[in-house]
Amino acid sequence: MHDHPTFTGPVHPSLRAIEMVAFDLDGTLIDSVPDLAHAIDCMLEQEGLAALGEARVRDFVGNGSRVLVERALAAHGLATDDLARVEQSHQSFLAHYAADPSSRTRLYPGVRECLEGLRQAGIPLVLITNKPEAFIEPLLSHFALSEHFALALGGDSLPTRKPDPAPLLFAAERLGVLPRQALMAGDSRHDIAAGRAAGFRTLAVPYGYNHGEPISRSHPDYLVDSLAELVVAG
């Protein structure tokens, strides 16, 4: 068991007997929609289609880049069963996003405080996102967060992604932690479903991307307005 002596306040109930915390990325740690929407709109305009704008794209985020592209095409009434068309659009989107994945993206309030506090307390942290793995390190580096994570898994790191529990179980096994000793923190029903299926404790934030549905409907074990609540007195 790890000692947790450096918290500035009482240990949050979600962290009792916890030996690993897994975080989602988009909608949990960072608001990446402005950059995602810019890349989607560049893709659409390149194909002679009208831009959708940030507010519209915000509802499409949360299931990985390919699904994001499919939803953007469907918004223009285009069939998404044309796999060659979807793949071409997906590659275009990835190229636009890779060119600038971070300049409009923002860290949510309380995130840095949370990660620093947990790391100082000796709790190993992992990142489990459905974002393609290639984009993880550039984003973490941009926000100077790389050092906080013992492991980072993208949506293409393993054969399956959230809501499948496999990435969570992989991370727990890699760090030598039992599922019941791990916490999954995220913003969407897929994070909560994956955590529950893996046997993790679950914690949700209400400010992210959950397709317009309150995350409370997914019945996470804990709900916090800010991740800072994990490391400071309430």
PDB file of C-alpha atoms in Angstrom:
ATOM      1  CA  MET A   1       0.000   0.000   0.000  1.00  0.00           C
ATOM      2  CA  HIS A   2       1.146   3.546  -0.703  1.00  0.00           C
ATOM      3  CA  ASP A   3       1.235   6.192   1.971  1.00  0.00           C
ATOM      4  CA  HIS A   4      -0.656   9.368   1.073  1.00  0.00           C
ATOM      5  CA  PRO A   5       0.987  11.902   3.394  1.00  0.00           C
ATOM      6  CA  THR A   6       1.224  14.939   1.165  1.00  0.00           C
ATOM      7  CA  PHE A   7      -2.413  15.763   0.454  1.00  0.00           C
ATOM      8  CA  THR A   8      -3.315  19.253   1.616  1.00  0.00           C
ATOM      9  CA  GLY A   9      -6.667  18.029   2.845  1.00  0.00           C
ATOM     10  CA  PRO A  10      -8.488  14.798   3.671  1.00  0.00           C
ATOM     11  CA  VAL A  11      -8.230  12.031   1.093  1.00  0.00           C
ATOM     12  CA  HIS A  12     -11.312  12.150  -1.110  1.00  0.00           C
ATOM     13  CA  PRO A  13     -13.573   9.129  -0.481  1.00  0.00           C
ATOM     14  CA  SER A  14     -12.993   7.951  -4.059  1.00  0.00           C
ATOM     15  CA  LEU A  15      -9.278   7.446  -3.290  1.00  0.00           C
ATOM     16  CA  ARG A  16      -9.540   5.254  -0.201  1.00  0.00           C
ATOM     17  CA  ALA A  17      -7.470   2.094  -0.728  1.00  0.00           C
ATOM     18  CA  ILE A  18      -6.792   3.154  -4.332  1.00  0.00           C
ATOM     19  CA  GLU A  19      -3.406   2.198  -5.828  1.00  0.00           C
ATOM     20  CA  MET A  20      -3.845   3.565  -9.376  1.00  0.00           C
ATOM     21  CA  VAL A  21      -5.913   6.322 -10.976  1.00  0.00           C
ATOM     22  CA  ALA A  22      -6.756   6.156 -14.690  1.00  0.00           C
ATOM     23  CA  PHE A  23      -7.801   9.358 -16.424  1.00  0.00           C
ATOM     24  CA  ASP A  24      -9.601   9.957 -19.674  1.00  0.00           C
ATOM     25  CA  LEU A  25      -8.126  12.843 -21.693  1.00  0.00           C
ATOM     26  CA  ASP A  26     -10.583  14.765 -23.892  1.00  0.00           C
ATOM     27  CA  GLY A  27     -13.388  16.298 -21.843  1.00  0.00           C
ATOM     28  CA  THR A  28     -11.747  15.250 -18.574  1.00  0.00           C
ATOM     29  CA  LEU A  29      -8.286  16.809 -18.507  1.00  0.00           C
ATOM     30  CA  ILE A  30      -8.425  18.994 -21.622  1.00  0.00           C
ATOM     31  CA  ASP A  31     -11.055  20.796 -23.673  1.00  0.00           C
ATOM     32  CA  SER A  32      -9.815  19.807 -27.125  1.00  0.00           C
ATOM     33  CA  VAL A  33     -13.023  20.563 -29.025  1.00  0.00           C
ATOM     34  CA  PRO A  34     -11.794  23.905 -30.457  1.00  0.00           C
ATOM     35  CA  ASP A  35      -8.868  22.173 -32.200  1.00  0.00           C
ATOM     36  CA  LEU A  36     -10.937  19.126 -33.182  1.00  0.00           C
ATOM     37  CA  ALA A  37     -13.637  21.359 -34.647  1.00  0.00           C
ATOM     38  CA  HIS A  38     -11.070  23.382 -36.573  1.00  0.00           C
ATOM     39  CA  ALA A  39      -9.660  20.199 -38.111  1.00  0.00           C
ATOM     40  CA  ILE A  40     -13.149  18.891 -38.938  1.00  0.00           C
ATOM     41  CA  ASP A  41     -14.086  22.172 -40.596  1.00  0.00           C
ATOM     42  CA  CYS A  42     -10.837  22.181 -42.610  1.00  0.00           C
ATOM     43  CA  MET A  43     -11.633  18.638 -43.755  1.00  0.00           C
ATOM     44  CA  LEU A  44     -15.186  19.580 -44.733  1.00  0.00           C
ATOM     45  CA  GLU A  45     -14.160  22.732 -46.577  1.00  0.00           C
ATOM     46  CA  GLN A  46     -11.490  20.787 -48.456  1.00  0.00           C
ATOM     47  CA  GLU A  47     -14.294  18.502 -49.635  1.00  0.00           C
ATOM     48  CA  GLY A  48     -16.482  21.434 -50.660  1.00  0.00           C
ATOM     49  CA  LEU A  49     -18.784  21.144 -47.654  1.00  0.00           C
ATOM     50  CA  ALA A  50     -19.850  23.831 -45.211  1.00  0.00           C
ATOM     51  CA  ALA A  51     -18.068  24.140 -41.882  1.00  0.00           C
ATOM     52  CA  LEU A  52     -20.055  22.938 -38.862  1.00  0.00           C
ATOM     53  CA  GLY A  53     -18.486  25.097 -36.165  1.00  0.00           C
ATOM     54  CA  GLU A  54     -17.325  24.371 -32.659  1.00  0.00           C
ATOM     55  CA  ALA A  55     -20.740  24.220 -30.971  1.00  0.00           C
ATOM     56  CA  ARG A  56     -22.026  21.591 -33.410  1.00  0.00           C
ATOM     57  CA  VAL A  57     -18.874  19.471 -33.360  1.00  0.00           C
ATOM     58  CA  ARG A  58     -18.868  19.476 -29.543  1.00  0.00           C
ATOM     59  CA  ASP A  59     -21.789  17.044 -29.561  1.00  0.00           C
ATOM     60  CA  PHE A  60     -19.932  14.668 -31.895  1.00  0.00           C
ATOM     61  CA  VAL A  61     -16.849  14.121 -29.720  1.00  0.00           C
ATOM     62  CA  GLY A  62     -16.202  11.187 -27.429  1.00  0.00           C
ATOM     63  CA  ASN A  63     -15.962   7.967 -29.421  1.00  0.00           C
ATOM     64  CA  GLY A  64     -12.684   8.373 -31.250  1.00  0.00           C
ATOM     65  CA  SER A  65     -11.645  10.197 -34.401  1.00  0.00           C
ATOM     66  CA  ARG A  66     -13.276   7.958 -36.995  1.00  0.00           C
ATOM     67  CA  VAL A  67     -16.702   8.205 -35.362  1.00  0.00           C
ATOM     68  CA  LEU A  68     -16.217  11.966 -35.110  1.00  0.00           C
ATOM     69  CA  VAL A  69     -15.635  12.123 -38.868  1.00  0.00           C
ATOM     70  CA  GLU A  70     -18.629   9.867 -39.560  1.00  0.00           C
ATOM     71  CA  ARG A  71     -20.875  12.137 -37.500  1.00  0.00           C
ATOM     72  CA  ALA A  72     -19.589  15.226 -39.313  1.00  0.00           C
ATOM     73  CA  LEU A  73     -20.316  13.636 -42.693  1.00  0.00           C
ATOM     74  CA  ALA A  74     -23.732  12.436 -41.520  1.00  0.00           C
ATOM     75  CA  ALA A  75     -24.539  16.003 -40.466  1.00  0.00           C
ATOM     76  CA  HIS A  76     -24.296  16.868 -44.166  1.00  0.00           C
ATOM     77  CA  GLY A  77     -26.590  13.980 -45.069  1.00  0.00           C
ATOM     78  CA  LEU A  78     -23.764  11.844 -46.440  1.00  0.00           C
ATOM     79  CA  ALA A  79     -23.871   8.077 -46.064  1.00  0.00           C
ATOM     80  CA  THR A  80     -21.257   6.691 -43.725  1.00  0.00           C
ATOM     81  CA  ASP A  81     -21.384   3.180 -45.185  1.00  0.00           C
ATOM     82  CA  ASP A  82     -19.121   4.327 -48.033  1.00  0.00           C
ATOM     83  CA  LEU A  83     -16.004   3.072 -46.294  1.00  0.00           C
ATOM     84  CA  ALA A  84     -13.578   4.458 -48.864  1.00  0.00           C
ATOM     85  CA  ARG A  85     -15.135   7.927 -48.555  1.00  0.00           C
ATOM     86  CA  VAL A  86     -15.071   7.803 -44.761  1.00  0.00           C
ATOM     87  CA  GLU A  87     -11.465   6.628 -44.732  1.00  0.00           C
ATOM     88  CA  GLN A  88     -10.397   9.403 -47.087  1.00  0.00           C
ATOM     89  CA  SER A  89     -12.151  11.987 -44.937  1.00  0.00           C
ATOM     90  CA  HIS A  90     -10.689  10.460 -41.782  1.00  0.00           C
ATOM     91  CA  GLN A  91      -7.150  10.695 -43.132  1.00  0.00           C
ATOM     92  CA  SER A  92      -7.780  14.304 -44.143  1.00  0.00           C
ATOM     93  CA  PHE A  93      -9.041  15.125 -40.670  1.00  0.00           C
ATOM     94  CA  LEU A  94      -6.045  13.434 -39.021  1.00  0.00           C
ATOM     95  CA  ALA A  95      -3.648  15.413 -41.209  1.00  0.00           C
ATOM     96  CA  HIS A  96      -5.314  18.722 -40.336  1.00  0.00           C
ATOM     97  CA  TYR A  97      -5.420  17.835 -36.642  1.00  0.00           C
ATOM     98  CA  ALA A  98      -1.798  16.666 -36.582  1.00  0.00           C
ATOM     99  CA  ALA A  99      -0.747  20.012 -38.055  1.00  0.00           C
ATOM    100  CA  ASP A 100      -2.083  21.828 -34.974  1.00  0.00           C
ATOM    101  CA  PRO A 101      -3.508  19.678 -32.160  1.00  0.00           C
ATOM    102  CA  SER A 102      -3.011  22.051 -29.252  1.00  0.00           C
ATOM    103  CA  SER A 103      -3.066  25.797 -29.949  1.00  0.00           C
ATOM    104  CA  ARG A 104      -6.800  26.186 -29.168  1.00  0.00           C
ATOM    105  CA  THR A 105      -6.990  23.400 -26.572  1.00  0.00           C
ATOM    106  CA  ARG A 106      -7.214  24.315 -22.886  1.00  0.00           C
ATOM    107  CA  LEU A 107      -6.537  22.492 -19.624  1.00  0.00           C
ATOM    108  CA  TYR A 108      -9.608  22.369 -17.406  1.00  0.00           C
ATOM    109  CA  PRO A 109      -9.381  24.184 -14.035  1.00  0.00           C
ATOM    110  CA  GLY A 110      -8.064  21.993 -11.230  1.00  0.00           C
ATOM    111  CA  VAL A 111      -6.424  19.416 -13.495  1.00  0.00           C
ATOM    112  CA  ARG A 112      -2.798  20.361 -12.922  1.00  0.00           C
ATOM    113  CA  GLU A 113      -3.392  20.682  -9.180  1.00  0.00           C
ATOM    114  CA  CYS A 114      -4.990  17.224  -9.120  1.00  0.00           C
ATOM    115  CA  LEU A 115      -2.265  15.461 -11.114  1.00  0.00           C
ATOM    116  CA  GLU A 116       0.532  17.084  -9.135  1.00  0.00           C
ATOM    117  CA  GLY A 117      -1.124  16.249  -5.816  1.00  0.00           C
ATOM    118  CA  LEU A 118      -1.758  12.612  -6.691  1.00  0.00           C
ATOM    119  CA  ARG A 119       1.757  12.159  -8.042  1.00  0.00           C
ATOM    120  CA  GLN A 120       3.294  13.716  -4.935  1.00  0.00           C
ATOM    121  CA  ALA A 121       1.188  11.325  -2.877  1.00  0.00           C
ATOM    122  CA  GLY A 122       2.761   8.387  -4.683  1.00  0.00           C
ATOM    123  CA  ILE A 123      -0.336   7.189  -6.527  1.00  0.00           C
ATOM    124  CA  PRO A 124       0.551   5.928 -10.027  1.00  0.00           C
ATOM    125  CA  LEU A 125      -1.413   7.635 -12.791  1.00  0.00           C
ATOM    126  CA  VAL A 126      -2.304   6.298 -16.234  1.00  0.00           C
ATOM    127  CA  LEU A 127      -4.005   7.889 -19.218  1.00  0.00           C
ATOM    128  CA  ILE A 128      -6.622   5.897 -21.127  1.00  0.00           C
ATOM    129  CA  THR A 129      -8.144   7.725 -24.070  1.00  0.00           C
ATOM    130  CA  ASN A 130      -9.859   6.806 -27.331  1.00  0.00           C
ATOM    131  CA  LYS A 131      -7.789   9.480 -29.102  1.00  0.00           C
ATOM    132  CA  PRO A 132      -5.210   7.975 -31.490  1.00  0.00           C
ATOM    133  CA  GLU A 133      -1.978   7.274 -29.659  1.00  0.00           C
ATOM    134  CA  ALA A 134       0.084   9.530 -31.938  1.00  0.00           C
ATOM    135  CA  PHE A 135      -1.610  12.641 -30.538  1.00  0.00           C
ATOM    136  CA  ILE A 136      -1.160  11.835 -26.847  1.00  0.00           C
ATOM    137  CA  GLU A 137       2.473  12.788 -26.311  1.00  0.00           C
ATOM    138  CA  PRO A 138       2.309  16.071 -28.266  1.00  0.00           C
ATOM    139  CA  LEU A 139      -0.635  17.179 -26.141  1.00  0.00           C
ATOM    140  CA  LEU A 140       0.864  16.055 -22.839  1.00  0.00           C
ATOM    141  CA  SER A 141       4.129  17.760 -23.734  1.00  0.00           C
ATOM    142  CA  HIS A 142       2.327  20.959 -24.712  1.00  0.00           C
ATOM    143  CA  PHE A 143       0.795  21.162 -21.237  1.00  0.00           C
ATOM    144  CA  ALA A 144       3.904  19.792 -19.465  1.00  0.00           C
ATOM    145  CA  LEU A 145       1.956  16.806 -18.117  1.00  0.00           C
ATOM    146  CA  SER A 146       3.966  13.874 -19.516  1.00  0.00           C
ATOM    147  CA  GLU A 147       5.906  13.250 -16.311  1.00  0.00           C
ATOM    148  CA  HIS A 148       2.733  12.562 -14.349  1.00  0.00           C
ATOM    149  CA  PHE A 149       1.760   9.400 -16.222  1.00  0.00           C
ATOM    150  CA  ALA A 150       3.340   5.977 -15.827  1.00  0.00           C
ATOM    151  CA  LEU A 151       1.461   4.724 -18.897  1.00  0.00           C
ATOM    152  CA  ALA A 152      -0.611   6.252 -21.701  1.00  0.00           C
ATOM    153  CA  LEU A 153      -2.939   4.219 -23.938  1.00  0.00           C
ATOM    154  CA  GLY A 154      -4.696   5.541 -27.031  1.00  0.00           C
ATOM    155  CA  GLY A 155      -7.710   4.224 -28.893  1.00  0.00           C
ATOM    156  CA  ASP A 156      -5.429   2.338 -31.274  1.00  0.00           C
ATOM    157  CA  SER A 157      -2.915   1.068 -28.693  1.00  0.00           C
ATOM    158  CA  LEU A 158      -4.832  -2.181 -28.162  1.00  0.00           C
ATOM    159  CA  PRO A 159      -7.343  -4.150 -30.267  1.00  0.00           C
ATOM    160  CA  THR A 160     -10.289  -2.657 -28.345  1.00  0.00           C
ATOM    161  CA  ARG A 161     -11.061   0.711 -26.761  1.00  0.00           C
ATOM    162  CA  LYS A 162     -13.443   2.097 -24.154  1.00  0.00           C
ATOM    163  CA  PRO A 163     -16.207   1.228 -23.324  1.00  0.00           C
ATOM    164  CA  ASP A 164     -14.459  -2.150 -23.563  1.00  0.00           C
ATOM    165  CA  PRO A 165     -12.683  -2.722 -20.224  1.00  0.00           C
ATOM    166  CA  ALA A 166      -9.563  -4.223 -21.852  1.00  0.00           C
ATOM    167  CA  PRO A 167      -7.394  -1.052 -21.785  1.00  0.00           C
ATOM    168  CA  LEU A 168      -8.189  -0.527 -18.111  1.00  0.00           C
ATOM    169  CA  LEU A 169      -7.383  -4.126 -17.225  1.00  0.00           C
ATOM    170  CA  PHE A 170      -4.176  -3.922 -19.277  1.00  0.00           C
ATOM    171  CA  ALA A 171      -3.093  -0.836 -17.338  1.00  0.00           C
ATOM    172  CA  ALA A 172      -3.887  -2.409 -13.968  1.00  0.00           C
ATOM    173  CA  GLU A 173      -1.966  -5.553 -14.847  1.00  0.00           C
ATOM    174  CA  ARG A 174       0.997  -3.544 -16.155  1.00  0.00           C
ATOM    175  CA  LEU A 175       1.173  -1.603 -12.878  1.00  0.00           C
ATOM    176  CA  GLY A 176       0.518  -4.653 -10.715  1.00  0.00           C
ATOM    177  CA  VAL A 177      -2.729  -3.312  -9.289  1.00  0.00           C
ATOM    178  CA  LEU A 178      -5.940  -5.230  -8.647  1.00  0.00           C
ATOM    179  CA  PRO A 179      -9.019  -3.767 -10.417  1.00  0.00           C
ATOM    180  CA  ARG A 180     -10.701  -3.066  -7.079  1.00  0.00           C
ATOM    181  CA  GLN A 181      -7.661  -0.934  -6.156  1.00  0.00           C
ATOM    182  CA  ALA A 182      -8.072   1.277  -9.249  1.00  0.00           C
ATOM    183  CA  LEU A 183     -10.158   4.352 -10.034  1.00  0.00           C
ATOM    184  CA  MET A 184     -11.348   5.390 -13.514  1.00  0.00           C
ATOM    185  CA  ALA A 185     -11.977   9.132 -13.856  1.00  0.00           C
ATOM    186  CA  GLY A 186     -13.767  10.422 -16.940  1.00  0.00           C
ATOM    187  CA  ASP A 187     -16.492  12.568 -18.431  1.00  0.00           C
ATOM    188  CA  SER A 188     -18.572  10.173 -20.532  1.00  0.00           C
ATOM    189  CA  ARG A 189     -20.762   7.129 -20.188  1.00  0.00           C
ATOM    190  CA  HIS A 190     -18.065   5.128 -22.001  1.00  0.00           C
ATOM    191  CA  ASP A 191     -15.570   5.892 -19.222  1.00  0.00           C
ATOM    192  CA  ILE A 192     -18.038   4.830 -16.553  1.00  0.00           C
ATOM    193  CA  ALA A 193     -19.088   1.706 -18.462  1.00  0.00           C
ATOM    194  CA  ALA A 194     -15.470   0.682 -19.008  1.00  0.00           C
ATOM    195  CA  GLY A 195     -14.620   1.300 -15.363  1.00  0.00           C
ATOM    196  CA  ARG A 196     -17.592  -0.674 -14.119  1.00  0.00           C
ATOM    197  CA  ALA A 197     -16.904  -3.587 -16.477  1.00  0.00           C
ATOM    198  CA  ALA A 198     -13.262  -3.656 -15.386  1.00  0.00           C
ATOM    199  CA  GLY A 199     -14.178  -3.722 -11.705  1.00  0.00           C
ATOM    200  CA  PHE A 200     -12.690  -0.253 -11.107  1.00  0.00           C
ATOM    201  CA  ARG A 201     -14.186   2.393  -8.881  1.00  0.00           C
ATOM    202  CA  THR A 202     -15.597   5.187 -11.079  1.00  0.00           C
ATOM    203  CA  LEU A 203     -15.512   8.966 -10.812  1.00  0.00           C
ATOM    204  CA  ALA A 204     -17.014  11.476 -13.227  1.00  0.00           C
ATOM    205  CA  VAL A 205     -16.796  15.174 -13.999  1.00  0.00           C
ATOM    206  CA  PRO A 206     -19.898  16.938 -15.382  1.00  0.00           C
ATOM    207  CA  TYR A 207     -18.243  19.439 -17.719  1.00  0.00           C
ATOM    208  CA  GLY A 208     -17.000  17.207 -20.541  1.00  0.00           C
ATOM    209  CA  TYR A 209     -18.399  15.526 -23.651  1.00  0.00           C
ATOM    210  CA  ASN A 210     -21.276  13.141 -23.034  1.00  0.00           C
ATOM    211  CA  HIS A 211     -23.487  13.804 -26.062  1.00  0.00           C
ATOM    212  CA  GLY A 212     -25.710  16.208 -24.160  1.00  0.00           C
ATOM    213  CA  GLU A 213     -26.632  13.663 -21.506  1.00  0.00           C
ATOM    214  CA  PRO A 214     -25.891  14.384 -17.831  1.00  0.00           C
ATOM    215  CA  ILE A 215     -23.118  12.042 -16.697  1.00  0.00           C
ATOM    216  CA  SER A 216     -25.053  11.439 -13.472  1.00  0.00           C
ATOM    217  CA  ARG A 217     -27.369   9.172 -15.486  1.00  0.00           C
ATOM    218  CA  SER A 218     -24.460   6.743 -15.843  1.00  0.00           C
ATOM    219  CA  HIS A 219     -24.362   6.437 -12.039  1.00  0.00           C
ATOM    220  CA  PRO A 220     -20.639   6.836 -11.379  1.00  0.00           C
ATOM    221  CA  ASP A 221     -19.530   5.964  -7.867  1.00  0.00           C
ATOM    222  CA  TYR A 222     -18.434   9.582  -7.366  1.00  0.00           C
ATOM    223  CA  LEU A 223     -19.142  12.888  -9.102  1.00  0.00           C
ATOM    224  CA  VAL A 224     -16.950  15.966  -8.598  1.00  0.00           C
ATOM    225  CA  ASP A 225     -17.270  19.437 -10.129  1.00  0.00           C
ATOM    226  CA  SER A 226     -13.472  19.759 -10.331  1.00  0.00           C
ATOM    227  CA  LEU A 227     -10.677  17.210 -10.208  1.00  0.00           C
ATOM    228  CA  ALA A 228      -9.013  19.476  -7.648  1.00  0.00           C
ATOM    229  CA  GLU A 229     -11.516  18.075  -5.141  1.00  0.00           C
ATOM    230  CA  LEU A 230      -9.464  14.872  -5.088  1.00  0.00           C
ATOM    231  CA  VAL A 231      -6.511  16.564  -3.434  1.00  0.00           C
ATOM    232  CA  VAL A 232      -7.823  19.510  -1.447  1.00  0.00           C
ATOM    233  CA  ALA A 233     -10.182  19.780   1.492  1.00  0.00           C
ATOM    234  CA  GLY A 234     -13.771  20.203   0.422  1.00  0.00           C
TER     235      GLY A 234
END
